[in-house]
Structures are given as C-alpha cells and as structure tokens.
PDB file of C-alpha atoms in Angstrom:
ATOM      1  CA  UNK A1046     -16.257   2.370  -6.873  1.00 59.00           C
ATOM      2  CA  UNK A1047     -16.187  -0.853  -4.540  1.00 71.00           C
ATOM      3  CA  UNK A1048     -19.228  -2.903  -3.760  1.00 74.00           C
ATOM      4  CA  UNK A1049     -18.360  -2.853   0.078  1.00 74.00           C
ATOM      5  CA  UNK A1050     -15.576  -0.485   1.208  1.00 76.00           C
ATOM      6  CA  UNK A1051     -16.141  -1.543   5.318  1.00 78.00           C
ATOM      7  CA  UNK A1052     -13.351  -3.997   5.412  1.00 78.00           C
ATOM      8  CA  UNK A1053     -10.640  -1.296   3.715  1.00 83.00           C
ATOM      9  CA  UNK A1054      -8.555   0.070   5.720  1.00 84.00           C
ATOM     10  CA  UNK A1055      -9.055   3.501   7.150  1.00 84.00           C
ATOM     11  CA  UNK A1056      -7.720   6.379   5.142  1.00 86.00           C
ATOM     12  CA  UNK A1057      -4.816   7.696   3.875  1.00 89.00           C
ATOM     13  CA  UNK A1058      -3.898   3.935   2.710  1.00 89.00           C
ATOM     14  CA  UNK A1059      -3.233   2.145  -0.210  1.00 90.00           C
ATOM     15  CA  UNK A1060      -5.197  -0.683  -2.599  1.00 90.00           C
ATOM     16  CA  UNK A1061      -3.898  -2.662  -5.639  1.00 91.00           C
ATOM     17  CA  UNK A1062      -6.499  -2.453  -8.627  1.00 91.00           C
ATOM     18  CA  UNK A1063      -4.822  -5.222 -10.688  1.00 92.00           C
ATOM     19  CA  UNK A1064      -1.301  -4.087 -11.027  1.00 92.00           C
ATOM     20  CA  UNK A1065      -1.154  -0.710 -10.135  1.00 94.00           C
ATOM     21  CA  UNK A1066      -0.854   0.831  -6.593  1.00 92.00           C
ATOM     22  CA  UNK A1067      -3.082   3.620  -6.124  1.00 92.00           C
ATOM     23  CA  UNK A1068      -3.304   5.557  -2.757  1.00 92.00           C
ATOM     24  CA  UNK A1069      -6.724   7.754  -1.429  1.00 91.00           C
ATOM     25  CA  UNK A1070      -6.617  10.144   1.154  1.00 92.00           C
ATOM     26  CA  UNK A1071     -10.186   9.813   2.117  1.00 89.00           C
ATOM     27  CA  UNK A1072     -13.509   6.765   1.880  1.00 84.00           C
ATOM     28  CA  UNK A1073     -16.771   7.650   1.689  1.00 79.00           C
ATOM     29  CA  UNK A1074     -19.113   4.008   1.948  1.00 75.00           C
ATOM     30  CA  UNK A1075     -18.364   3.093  -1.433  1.00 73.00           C
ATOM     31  CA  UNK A1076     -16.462   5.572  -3.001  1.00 78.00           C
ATOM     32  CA  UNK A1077     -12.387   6.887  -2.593  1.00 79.00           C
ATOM     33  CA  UNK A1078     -10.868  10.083  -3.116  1.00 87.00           C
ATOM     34  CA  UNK A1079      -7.588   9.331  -4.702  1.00 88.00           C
ATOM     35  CA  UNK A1080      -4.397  10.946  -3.980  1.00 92.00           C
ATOM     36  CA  UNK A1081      -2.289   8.727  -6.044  1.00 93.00           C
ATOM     37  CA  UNK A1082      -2.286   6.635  -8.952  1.00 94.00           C
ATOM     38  CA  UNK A1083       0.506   4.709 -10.126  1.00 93.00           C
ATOM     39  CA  UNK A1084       2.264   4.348  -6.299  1.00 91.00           C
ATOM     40  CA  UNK A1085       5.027   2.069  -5.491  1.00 89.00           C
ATOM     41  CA  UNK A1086       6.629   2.984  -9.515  1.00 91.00           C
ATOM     42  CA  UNK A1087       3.127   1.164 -10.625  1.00 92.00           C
ATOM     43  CA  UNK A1088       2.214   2.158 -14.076  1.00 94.00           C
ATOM     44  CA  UNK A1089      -1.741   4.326 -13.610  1.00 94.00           C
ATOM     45  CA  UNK A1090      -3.816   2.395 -16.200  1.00 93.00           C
ATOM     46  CA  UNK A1091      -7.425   2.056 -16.541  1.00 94.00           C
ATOM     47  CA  UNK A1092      -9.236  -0.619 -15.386  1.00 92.00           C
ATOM     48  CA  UNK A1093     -12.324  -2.410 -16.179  1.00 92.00           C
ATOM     49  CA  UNK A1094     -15.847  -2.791 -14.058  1.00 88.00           C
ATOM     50  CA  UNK A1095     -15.103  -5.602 -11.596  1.00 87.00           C
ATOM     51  CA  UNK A1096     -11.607  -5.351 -11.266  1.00 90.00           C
ATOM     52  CA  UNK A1097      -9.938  -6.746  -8.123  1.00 87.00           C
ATOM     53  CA  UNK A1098      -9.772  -4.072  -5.279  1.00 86.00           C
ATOM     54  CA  UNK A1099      -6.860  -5.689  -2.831  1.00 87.00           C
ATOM     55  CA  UNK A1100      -5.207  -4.253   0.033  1.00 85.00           C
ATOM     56  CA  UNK A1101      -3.015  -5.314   3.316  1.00 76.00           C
ATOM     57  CA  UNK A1102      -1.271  -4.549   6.522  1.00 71.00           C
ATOM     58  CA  UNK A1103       2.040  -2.929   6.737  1.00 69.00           C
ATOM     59  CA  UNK A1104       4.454  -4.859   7.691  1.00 80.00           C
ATOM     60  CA  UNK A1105       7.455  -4.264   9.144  1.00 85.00           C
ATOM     61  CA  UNK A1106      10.386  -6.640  10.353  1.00 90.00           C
ATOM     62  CA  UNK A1107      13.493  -5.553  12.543  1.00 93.00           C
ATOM     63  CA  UNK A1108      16.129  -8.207  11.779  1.00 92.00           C
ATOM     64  CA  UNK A1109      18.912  -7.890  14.534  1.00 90.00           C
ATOM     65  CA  UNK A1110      22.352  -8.215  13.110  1.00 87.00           C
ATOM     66  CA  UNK A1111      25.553  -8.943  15.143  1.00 86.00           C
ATOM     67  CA  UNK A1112      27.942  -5.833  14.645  1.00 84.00           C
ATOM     68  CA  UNK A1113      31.414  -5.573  15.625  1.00 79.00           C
ATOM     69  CA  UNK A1114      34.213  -3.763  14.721  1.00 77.00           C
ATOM     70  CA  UNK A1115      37.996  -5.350  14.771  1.00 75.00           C
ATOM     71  CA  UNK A1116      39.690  -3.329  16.481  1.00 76.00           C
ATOM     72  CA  UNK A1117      43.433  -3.052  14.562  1.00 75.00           C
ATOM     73  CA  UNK A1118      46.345  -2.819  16.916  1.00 70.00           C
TER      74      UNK A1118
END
C-alpha cells in the first residue's frame, strides 16, 4: 500500500521496499498486485508501515569496443 502510486511506473515493473526488489504485474491507485518478491537475488522480508517505496528507469548503455583479430601468417 503506497500513499500515491501516480508517479510509479506503469506495470509489469519493479520497486525497492528497503532492500528487497519486488516486482507487480498490475497497479490499482494505491494498491500492487505482486508477482515477485525477493527479485534481483533480494532476500523477501517484511517490512514496516512507512517503508520507502523507490523505483527507476532502465537503463541501458552500449559501450562500443574496438575488435580486431591478428591475422597469423
């Protein structure tokens, strides 16, 4: 239960309740219908009333890397 779930992102998606990673597959105003607890080899623990609901963008970063092969003679 969040106070304000409008700024969450839109479901399937993953939050952080203190130190565990827990993923819902649907948001309904203030309440989630969870999918997964413990993602991303979190431990699923309880939490208490007021806990820190945090969440983010994906992001993803394409590093190019010079590849060549020597070529033996």
């Amino acid at each position: 239960l969040v106070e304000n779930a409008d700024d969450l992102p839109k479901a399937p998606a993953l939050v952080r309740i203190e130190d565990e990673w827990t993923e819902y597959r649907e948001k309904k105003e203030s309440l989630f219908v969870i999918s997964r607890r413990g993602a991303r080899q979190t431990a699923a623990t309880k939490h208490p009333a007021g806990a820190p609901v945090r969440y983010g963008e994906e992001v993803i970063f394409e590093i190019p890397l010079p590849a060549y092969r020597h070529q033996e003679e």
